[in-house]
Amino acid sequence: MSCTSSQAWTPSSPSTWPEPPLPLTYAIPPRSTLGIRNALWTVPCREVEDLLRQPNSSGKGATHMTMVHAAEQTSGLTRPLHARPVVPAGSAPPPTSPLGLAGYAGPGPGVWFSSCHGGAGTSTLAVLIPRAMSAGRYWPVPEPPGEARVLLVARTNASGLIAAQAAARQWAAGVLPGVRLLGLVAVADAPGKLPKPLKDLLRLISGGVPQLWELPWVEALRLGDPPTQVRLPSPYARLTQDLNRMISEDSHA
């Protein structure tokens, strides 16, 4: 996708950014090597990093979340979220994990997908699951008395599962106010059966989270086919049904 004007948009400060029709909060990892692409503009990562280093209103230099418009993630979101300072993973309360903390105010989506590591698949899941949104590599922390329903997402290779284990340990320590962990989504990192050592590790991790969903390998997604046009295996439908049921039960509680 490209910018809407003939000239590249150069951001100056968060207060001067153009207001998109349906803004949402998206946390940009400060050391990301990618740009941000969406229907309105493309922001080179070096410019994002400059913005993230700008001081907040308190003058203490806290990083900021970036407000961007991503049409594919606005399903069910009728009012904008308002960004709060980001806490990098290394500065989060112990025990630490690969995830930082990203605060927000206002009504959130039905469920957040938090990526335990890069390439876990949260953006794809956010497109496929109604009322869902990707939080990137952050825990979305709402302002009190809000509650954020969160699903951790990780690949089933060794590094992905170890990252998921660290994130689950951080949640269990009770240092994430307002975060309600629904479980872990383990996305296959390769076709075929999971090797026994990895299967055993996944079983161990599943004992520390409320629920586990295992999603099989989908070759079409690897090839870049639009997620909404891919014929997906039944575990994806079960995940959607389970999340819809949980959200519905909460709304009637």
PDB file of C-alpha atoms in Angstrom:
ATOM      1  CA  MET A   1       0.000   0.000   0.000  1.00  0.00           C
ATOM      2  CA  SER A   2       1.114   3.560  -0.525  1.00  0.00           C
ATOM      3  CA  CYS A   3       0.568   7.059   0.805  1.00  0.00           C
ATOM      4  CA  THR A   4      -2.602   8.876  -0.166  1.00  0.00           C
ATOM      5  CA  SER A   5      -0.714  11.898  -1.496  1.00  0.00           C
ATOM      6  CA  SER A   6       2.097  12.233  -3.990  1.00  0.00           C
ATOM      7  CA  GLN A   7       4.543  13.245  -1.271  1.00  0.00           C
ATOM      8  CA  ALA A   8       5.660  11.032   1.581  1.00  0.00           C
ATOM      9  CA  TRP A   9       4.138  12.031   4.891  1.00  0.00           C
ATOM     10  CA  THR A  10       6.798  13.073   7.411  1.00  0.00           C
ATOM     11  CA  PRO A  11       5.508  13.015  10.989  1.00  0.00           C
ATOM     12  CA  SER A  12       6.655  15.738  13.366  1.00  0.00           C
ATOM     13  CA  SER A  13       5.013  15.005  16.705  1.00  0.00           C
ATOM     14  CA  PRO A  14       2.065  12.890  17.910  1.00  0.00           C
ATOM     15  CA  SER A  15      -0.042  16.014  18.455  1.00  0.00           C
ATOM     16  CA  THR A  16       0.186  16.948  14.761  1.00  0.00           C
ATOM     17  CA  TRP A  17      -0.584  13.563  13.258  1.00  0.00           C
ATOM     18  CA  PRO A  18      -3.648  13.500  10.965  1.00  0.00           C
ATOM     19  CA  GLU A  19      -6.676  11.935  12.594  1.00  0.00           C
ATOM     20  CA  PRO A  20      -7.808   8.826  10.658  1.00  0.00           C
ATOM     21  CA  PRO A  21     -11.514   7.938  10.605  1.00  0.00           C
ATOM     22  CA  LEU A  22     -11.151   4.948  12.953  1.00  0.00           C
ATOM     23  CA  PRO A  23      -7.868   5.229  14.875  1.00  0.00           C
ATOM     24  CA  LEU A  24      -6.634   2.398  17.014  1.00  0.00           C
ATOM     25  CA  THR A  25      -3.697   1.826  19.297  1.00  0.00           C
ATOM     26  CA  TYR A  26      -0.787  -0.105  17.835  1.00  0.00           C
ATOM     27  CA  ALA A  27       2.422  -0.610  19.750  1.00  0.00           C
ATOM     28  CA  ILE A  28       5.576  -0.275  17.672  1.00  0.00           C
ATOM     29  CA  PRO A  29       8.575  -2.242  18.979  1.00  0.00           C
ATOM     30  CA  PRO A  30      11.350   0.383  19.193  1.00  0.00           C
ATOM     31  CA  ARG A  31      13.928  -1.876  17.553  1.00  0.00           C
ATOM     32  CA  SER A  32      11.685  -3.139  14.770  1.00  0.00           C
ATOM     33  CA  THR A  33      13.310  -3.254  11.334  1.00  0.00           C
ATOM     34  CA  LEU A  34      10.016  -2.929   9.497  1.00  0.00           C
ATOM     35  CA  GLY A  35       7.939   0.066   8.485  1.00  0.00           C
ATOM     36  CA  ILE A  36       4.239   0.455   9.302  1.00  0.00           C
ATOM     37  CA  ARG A  37       1.976  -0.070   6.318  1.00  0.00           C
ATOM     38  CA  ASN A  38      -1.737   0.674   6.203  1.00  0.00           C
ATOM     39  CA  ALA A  39      -4.389   2.221   4.005  1.00  0.00           C
ATOM     40  CA  LEU A  40      -3.370   5.806   4.741  1.00  0.00           C
ATOM     41  CA  TRP A  41       0.401   6.013   4.849  1.00  0.00           C
ATOM     42  CA  THR A  42       3.720   4.256   5.177  1.00  0.00           C
ATOM     43  CA  VAL A  43       5.968   5.396   8.022  1.00  0.00           C
ATOM     44  CA  PRO A  44       9.672   4.449   7.761  1.00  0.00           C
ATOM     45  CA  CYS A  45      10.835   2.764  10.937  1.00  0.00           C
ATOM     46  CA  ARG A  46      13.594   5.307  11.601  1.00  0.00           C
ATOM     47  CA  GLU A  47      10.939   8.031  11.830  1.00  0.00           C
ATOM     48  CA  VAL A  48       8.852   5.906  14.177  1.00  0.00           C
ATOM     49  CA  GLU A  49      11.876   5.413  16.431  1.00  0.00           C
ATOM     50  CA  ASP A  50      12.454   9.184  16.520  1.00  0.00           C
ATOM     51  CA  LEU A  51       8.854   9.697  17.589  1.00  0.00           C
ATOM     52  CA  LEU A  52       9.030   7.003  20.219  1.00  0.00           C
ATOM     53  CA  ARG A  53      11.995   8.776  21.789  1.00  0.00           C
ATOM     54  CA  GLN A  54      10.135  12.081  22.128  1.00  0.00           C
ATOM     55  CA  PRO A  55       9.247  13.023  25.717  1.00  0.00           C
ATOM     56  CA  ASN A  56       5.693  12.722  26.964  1.00  0.00           C
ATOM     57  CA  SER A  57       3.729  15.455  28.675  1.00  0.00           C
ATOM     58  CA  SER A  58       5.587  14.828  31.940  1.00  0.00           C
ATOM     59  CA  GLY A  59       8.905  15.481  30.205  1.00  0.00           C
ATOM     60  CA  LYS A  60      10.386  12.202  31.395  1.00  0.00           C
ATOM     61  CA  GLY A  61      11.067  10.793  27.955  1.00  0.00           C
ATOM     62  CA  ALA A  62       8.689   7.830  28.171  1.00  0.00           C
ATOM     63  CA  THR A  63       7.992   6.185  24.843  1.00  0.00           C
ATOM     64  CA  HIS A  64       4.607   6.510  23.192  1.00  0.00           C
ATOM     65  CA  MET A  65       2.301   4.165  21.360  1.00  0.00           C
ATOM     66  CA  THR A  66       1.639   5.116  17.758  1.00  0.00           C
ATOM     67  CA  MET A  67      -1.904   5.784  16.590  1.00  0.00           C
ATOM     68  CA  VAL A  68      -2.429   4.434  13.088  1.00  0.00           C
ATOM     69  CA  HIS A  69      -5.440   3.445  11.061  1.00  0.00           C
ATOM     70  CA  ALA A  70      -5.496  -0.237  10.090  1.00  0.00           C
ATOM     71  CA  ALA A  71      -8.809  -0.977   8.436  1.00  0.00           C
ATOM     72  CA  GLU A  72      -8.385  -4.721   8.711  1.00  0.00           C
ATOM     73  CA  GLN A  73      -8.305  -4.518  12.528  1.00  0.00           C
ATOM     74  CA  THR A  74     -11.293  -2.242  13.195  1.00  0.00           C
ATOM     75  CA  SER A  75     -14.016  -4.906  13.213  1.00  0.00           C
ATOM     76  CA  GLY A  76     -16.361  -4.232  16.130  1.00  0.00           C
ATOM     77  CA  LEU A  77     -14.436  -1.170  17.338  1.00  0.00           C
ATOM     78  CA  THR A  78     -16.779   1.822  17.407  1.00  0.00           C
ATOM     79  CA  ARG A  79     -14.742   4.300  19.500  1.00  0.00           C
ATOM     80  CA  PRO A  80     -11.025   5.059  19.414  1.00  0.00           C
ATOM     81  CA  LEU A  81      -8.531   3.858  21.965  1.00  0.00           C
ATOM     82  CA  HIS A  82      -6.276   6.437  23.562  1.00  0.00           C
ATOM     83  CA  ALA A  83      -2.596   5.623  23.846  1.00  0.00           C
ATOM     84  CA  ARG A  84      -0.641   5.680  27.084  1.00  0.00           C
ATOM     85  CA  PRO A  85       3.151   5.416  27.541  1.00  0.00           C
ATOM     86  CA  VAL A  86       4.769   2.148  26.574  1.00  0.00           C
ATOM     87  CA  VAL A  87       6.960   0.242  29.019  1.00  0.00           C
ATOM     88  CA  PRO A  88       9.682  -1.699  27.138  1.00  0.00           C
ATOM     89  CA  ALA A  89       9.993  -5.401  27.888  1.00  0.00           C
ATOM     90  CA  GLY A  90      13.259  -4.966  29.781  1.00  0.00           C
ATOM     91  CA  SER A  91      11.693  -2.397  32.117  1.00  0.00           C
ATOM     92  CA  ALA A  92       8.474  -4.318  32.813  1.00  0.00           C
ATOM     93  CA  PRO A  93       7.854  -5.646  36.347  1.00  0.00           C
ATOM     94  CA  PRO A  94       9.638  -8.929  37.082  1.00  0.00           C
ATOM     95  CA  PRO A  95       9.535 -11.676  36.136  1.00  0.00           C
ATOM     96  CA  THR A  96      10.260 -10.206  32.725  1.00  0.00           C
ATOM     97  CA  SER A  97       9.303 -11.672  29.363  1.00  0.00           C
ATOM     98  CA  PRO A  98       9.717 -10.660  25.703  1.00  0.00           C
ATOM     99  CA  LEU A  99       6.548  -8.557  26.064  1.00  0.00           C
ATOM    100  CA  GLY A 100       6.437  -4.934  27.133  1.00  0.00           C
ATOM    101  CA  LEU A 101       3.432  -3.149  28.628  1.00  0.00           C
ATOM    102  CA  ALA A 102       1.216  -0.868  26.541  1.00  0.00           C
ATOM    103  CA  GLY A 103      -1.384   1.155  28.388  1.00  0.00           C
ATOM    104  CA  TYR A 104      -4.595   2.416  26.878  1.00  0.00           C
ATOM    105  CA  ALA A 105      -7.843   4.117  27.865  1.00  0.00           C
ATOM    106  CA  GLY A 106     -11.278   3.641  26.372  1.00  0.00           C
ATOM    107  CA  PRO A 107     -13.172   0.568  25.219  1.00  0.00           C
ATOM    108  CA  GLY A 108     -10.915  -2.119  23.821  1.00  0.00           C
ATOM    109  CA  PRO A 109     -11.689  -4.910  21.371  1.00  0.00           C
ATOM    110  CA  GLY A 110     -13.379  -8.147  22.350  1.00  0.00           C
ATOM    111  CA  VAL A 111      -9.994  -9.833  22.618  1.00  0.00           C
ATOM    112  CA  TRP A 112      -6.338  -8.880  22.198  1.00  0.00           C
ATOM    113  CA  PHE A 113      -3.699 -11.105  20.631  1.00  0.00           C
ATOM    114  CA  SER A 114      -0.262 -10.567  22.186  1.00  0.00           C
ATOM    115  CA  SER A 115       2.739 -11.911  20.315  1.00  0.00           C
ATOM    116  CA  CYS A 116       5.317 -13.749  22.422  1.00  0.00           C
ATOM    117  CA  HIS A 117       7.894 -13.143  19.673  1.00  0.00           C
ATOM    118  CA  GLY A 118       8.148 -11.711  16.192  1.00  0.00           C
ATOM    119  CA  GLY A 119       6.238 -13.557  13.475  1.00  0.00           C
ATOM    120  CA  ALA A 120       3.887 -15.386  15.825  1.00  0.00           C
ATOM    121  CA  GLY A 121       0.849 -14.587  13.681  1.00  0.00           C
ATOM    122  CA  THR A 122      -1.161 -12.103  15.748  1.00  0.00           C
ATOM    123  CA  SER A 123      -1.908  -9.820  12.793  1.00  0.00           C
ATOM    124  CA  THR A 124      -3.307 -12.732  10.785  1.00  0.00           C
ATOM    125  CA  LEU A 125      -5.452 -13.907  13.683  1.00  0.00           C
ATOM    126  CA  ALA A 126      -6.752 -10.377  14.235  1.00  0.00           C
ATOM    127  CA  VAL A 127      -7.998 -10.368  10.649  1.00  0.00           C
ATOM    128  CA  LEU A 128      -9.656 -13.772  11.003  1.00  0.00           C
ATOM    129  CA  ILE A 129     -11.283 -13.385  14.420  1.00  0.00           C
ATOM    130  CA  PRO A 130     -14.195 -10.928  14.781  1.00  0.00           C
ATOM    131  CA  ARG A 131     -13.788  -8.219  17.455  1.00  0.00           C
ATOM    132  CA  ALA A 132     -10.076  -9.032  17.837  1.00  0.00           C
ATOM    133  CA  MET A 133      -6.988  -6.851  17.586  1.00  0.00           C
ATOM    134  CA  SER A 134      -3.253  -7.419  17.638  1.00  0.00           C
ATOM    135  CA  ALA A 135      -1.294  -5.814  20.478  1.00  0.00           C
ATOM    136  CA  GLY A 136       2.037  -6.661  18.883  1.00  0.00           C
ATOM    137  CA  ARG A 137       4.731  -7.686  21.363  1.00  0.00           C
ATOM    138  CA  TYR A 138       2.990  -6.001  24.294  1.00  0.00           C
ATOM    139  CA  TRP A 139       0.575  -6.731  27.087  1.00  0.00           C
ATOM    140  CA  PRO A 140      -2.373  -4.326  26.620  1.00  0.00           C
ATOM    141  CA  VAL A 141      -2.991  -2.800  30.048  1.00  0.00           C
ATOM    142  CA  PRO A 142      -6.265  -0.844  30.383  1.00  0.00           C
ATOM    143  CA  GLU A 143      -6.881   2.024  32.737  1.00  0.00           C
ATOM    144  CA  PRO A 144      -8.784   0.950  35.886  1.00  0.00           C
ATOM    145  CA  PRO A 145     -11.366  -0.435  36.172  1.00  0.00           C
ATOM    146  CA  GLY A 146     -11.021  -1.798  32.647  1.00  0.00           C
ATOM    147  CA  GLU A 147     -10.212  -5.390  31.784  1.00  0.00           C
ATOM    148  CA  ALA A 148      -8.371  -6.643  28.709  1.00  0.00           C
ATOM    149  CA  ARG A 149      -9.006 -10.175  27.472  1.00  0.00           C
ATOM    150  CA  VAL A 150      -5.690 -11.395  26.121  1.00  0.00           C
ATOM    151  CA  LEU A 151      -4.538 -14.427  24.187  1.00  0.00           C
ATOM    152  CA  LEU A 152      -0.828 -15.130  23.952  1.00  0.00           C
ATOM    153  CA  VAL A 153       0.312 -16.323  20.530  1.00  0.00           C
ATOM    154  CA  ALA A 154       3.506 -18.273  19.832  1.00  0.00           C
ATOM    155  CA  ARG A 155       4.966 -20.578  17.205  1.00  0.00           C
ATOM    156  CA  THR A 156       5.677 -24.148  18.195  1.00  0.00           C
ATOM    157  CA  ASN A 157       9.433 -24.062  17.614  1.00  0.00           C
ATOM    158  CA  ALA A 158      11.698 -24.158  20.657  1.00  0.00           C
ATOM    159  CA  SER A 159      12.358 -20.415  20.840  1.00  0.00           C
ATOM    160  CA  GLY A 160       8.681 -19.607  20.404  1.00  0.00           C
ATOM    161  CA  LEU A 161       7.605 -21.941  23.190  1.00  0.00           C
ATOM    162  CA  ILE A 162      10.283 -20.652  25.544  1.00  0.00           C
ATOM    163  CA  ALA A 163       9.047 -17.103  24.894  1.00  0.00           C
ATOM    164  CA  ALA A 164       5.486 -18.244  25.612  1.00  0.00           C
ATOM    165  CA  GLN A 165       6.629 -19.861  28.854  1.00  0.00           C
ATOM    166  CA  ALA A 166       8.252 -16.593  29.984  1.00  0.00           C
ATOM    167  CA  ALA A 167       5.119 -14.610  29.143  1.00  0.00           C
ATOM    168  CA  ALA A 168       2.900 -17.080  31.022  1.00  0.00           C
ATOM    169  CA  ARG A 169       5.202 -16.850  34.035  1.00  0.00           C
ATOM    170  CA  GLN A 170       4.949 -13.057  33.976  1.00  0.00           C
ATOM    171  CA  TRP A 171       1.144 -13.204  33.903  1.00  0.00           C
ATOM    172  CA  ALA A 172       1.058 -15.729  36.755  1.00  0.00           C
ATOM    173  CA  ALA A 173       3.136 -13.398  38.927  1.00  0.00           C
ATOM    174  CA  GLY A 174       0.218 -10.957  39.118  1.00  0.00           C
ATOM    175  CA  VAL A 175       2.122  -7.926  37.816  1.00  0.00           C
ATOM    176  CA  LEU A 176      -0.304  -7.183  34.959  1.00  0.00           C
ATOM    177  CA  PRO A 177      -3.244  -5.187  36.354  1.00  0.00           C
ATOM    178  CA  GLY A 178      -6.435  -5.432  34.343  1.00  0.00           C
ATOM    179  CA  VAL A 179      -5.132  -8.250  32.123  1.00  0.00           C
ATOM    180  CA  ARG A 180      -7.292 -11.352  31.924  1.00  0.00           C
ATOM    181  CA  LEU A 181      -5.387 -14.096  30.160  1.00  0.00           C
ATOM    182  CA  LEU A 182      -7.694 -16.420  28.236  1.00  0.00           C
ATOM    183  CA  GLY A 183      -4.972 -18.808  27.170  1.00  0.00           C
ATOM    184  CA  LEU A 184      -2.255 -19.571  24.642  1.00  0.00           C
ATOM    185  CA  VAL A 185      -2.582 -20.047  20.893  1.00  0.00           C
ATOM    186  CA  ALA A 186       0.213 -22.315  19.640  1.00  0.00           C
ATOM    187  CA  VAL A 187       0.621 -21.884  15.872  1.00  0.00           C
ATOM    188  CA  ALA A 188       2.455 -24.651  14.025  1.00  0.00           C
ATOM    189  CA  ASP A 189       5.868 -23.542  12.783  1.00  0.00           C
ATOM    190  CA  ALA A 190       6.085 -26.300  10.151  1.00  0.00           C
ATOM    191  CA  PRO A 191       3.849 -28.921   8.523  1.00  0.00           C
ATOM    192  CA  GLY A 192       3.544 -32.334  10.121  1.00  0.00           C
ATOM    193  CA  LYS A 193       3.540 -33.595  13.674  1.00  0.00           C
ATOM    194  CA  LEU A 194       5.257 -31.747  16.477  1.00  0.00           C
ATOM    195  CA  PRO A 195       8.483 -33.509  17.601  1.00  0.00           C
ATOM    196  CA  LYS A 196       8.201 -35.137  21.010  1.00  0.00           C
ATOM    197  CA  PRO A 197      10.545 -32.731  22.872  1.00  0.00           C
ATOM    198  CA  LEU A 198       8.510 -29.755  21.655  1.00  0.00           C
ATOM    199  CA  LYS A 199       5.237 -31.546  22.343  1.00  0.00           C
ATOM    200  CA  ASP A 200       6.358 -32.216  25.909  1.00  0.00           C
ATOM    201  CA  LEU A 201       7.385 -28.581  26.369  1.00  0.00           C
ATOM    202  CA  LEU A 202       4.037 -27.371  25.031  1.00  0.00           C
ATOM    203  CA  ARG A 203       2.218 -29.710  27.415  1.00  0.00           C
ATOM    204  CA  LEU A 204       4.250 -28.308  30.309  1.00  0.00           C
ATOM    205  CA  ILE A 205       3.459 -24.710  29.337  1.00  0.00           C
ATOM    206  CA  SER A 206      -0.242 -25.476  28.887  1.00  0.00           C
ATOM    207  CA  GLY A 207      -0.453 -26.321  32.584  1.00  0.00           C
ATOM    208  CA  GLY A 208       0.364 -22.693  33.392  1.00  0.00           C
ATOM    209  CA  VAL A 209      -2.298 -21.011  31.234  1.00  0.00           C
ATOM    210  CA  PRO A 210      -6.103 -21.200  31.405  1.00  0.00           C
ATOM    211  CA  GLN A 211      -6.515 -22.864  28.013  1.00  0.00           C
ATOM    212  CA  LEU A 212      -4.517 -24.013  25.000  1.00  0.00           C
ATOM    213  CA  TRP A 213      -5.489 -23.824  21.343  1.00  0.00           C
ATOM    214  CA  GLU A 214      -3.265 -25.521  18.768  1.00  0.00           C
ATOM    215  CA  LEU A 215      -3.502 -24.268  15.186  1.00  0.00           C
ATOM    216  CA  PRO A 216      -2.067 -26.414  12.370  1.00  0.00           C
ATOM    217  CA  TRP A 217       0.197 -25.318   9.561  1.00  0.00           C
ATOM    218  CA  VAL A 218      -1.539 -23.545   6.648  1.00  0.00           C
ATOM    219  CA  GLU A 219       0.605 -23.395   3.527  1.00  0.00           C
ATOM    220  CA  ALA A 220      -1.592 -20.771   1.846  1.00  0.00           C
ATOM    221  CA  LEU A 221      -0.923 -18.306   4.664  1.00  0.00           C
ATOM    222  CA  ARG A 222       2.801 -18.874   4.286  1.00  0.00           C
ATOM    223  CA  LEU A 223       2.502 -18.037   0.583  1.00  0.00           C
ATOM    224  CA  GLY A 224       0.795 -14.747   1.384  1.00  0.00           C
ATOM    225  CA  ASP A 225      -2.785 -15.520   0.386  1.00  0.00           C
ATOM    226  CA  PRO A 226      -5.327 -13.155   2.013  1.00  0.00           C
ATOM    227  CA  PRO A 227      -6.347 -14.808   5.306  1.00  0.00           C
ATOM    228  CA  THR A 228     -10.051 -14.213   4.698  1.00  0.00           C
ATOM    229  CA  GLN A 229      -9.853 -16.099   1.376  1.00  0.00           C
ATOM    230  CA  VAL A 230      -8.058 -19.159   2.712  1.00  0.00           C
ATOM    231  CA  ARG A 231      -9.864 -22.400   3.518  1.00  0.00           C
ATOM    232  CA  LEU A 232      -8.755 -22.950   7.092  1.00  0.00           C
ATOM    233  CA  PRO A 233      -8.648 -26.173   9.125  1.00  0.00           C
ATOM    234  CA  SER A 234     -11.341 -26.739  11.750  1.00  0.00           C
ATOM    235  CA  PRO A 235      -9.177 -25.680  14.755  1.00  0.00           C
ATOM    236  CA  TYR A 236      -9.431 -22.083  13.527  1.00  0.00           C
ATOM    237  CA  ALA A 237     -13.229 -22.300  13.610  1.00  0.00           C
ATOM    238  CA  ARG A 238     -13.109 -23.783  17.104  1.00  0.00           C
ATOM    239  CA  LEU A 239     -10.923 -20.922  18.308  1.00  0.00           C
ATOM    240  CA  THR A 240     -13.411 -18.406  16.907  1.00  0.00           C
ATOM    241  CA  GLN A 241     -16.355 -20.208  18.499  1.00  0.00           C
ATOM    242  CA  ASP A 242     -14.653 -20.435  21.886  1.00  0.00           C
ATOM    243  CA  LEU A 243     -13.750 -16.743  21.893  1.00  0.00           C
ATOM    244  CA  ASN A 244     -17.237 -15.693  20.826  1.00  0.00           C
ATOM    245  CA  ARG A 245     -18.684 -17.813  23.631  1.00  0.00           C
ATOM    246  CA  MET A 246     -16.342 -16.281  26.222  1.00  0.00           C
ATOM    247  CA  ILE A 247     -17.143 -12.742  25.122  1.00  0.00           C
ATOM    248  CA  SER A 248     -20.858 -13.497  25.108  1.00  0.00           C
ATOM    249  CA  GLU A 249     -20.719 -14.996  28.600  1.00  0.00           C
ATOM    250  CA  ASP A 250     -18.902 -11.904  29.888  1.00  0.00           C
ATOM    251  CA  SER A 251     -21.497  -9.583  28.385  1.00  0.00           C
ATOM    252  CA  HIS A 252     -24.310 -11.474  30.142  1.00  0.00           C
ATOM    253  CA  ALA A 253     -22.530 -11.805  33.476  1.00  0.00           C
TER     254      ALA A 253
END
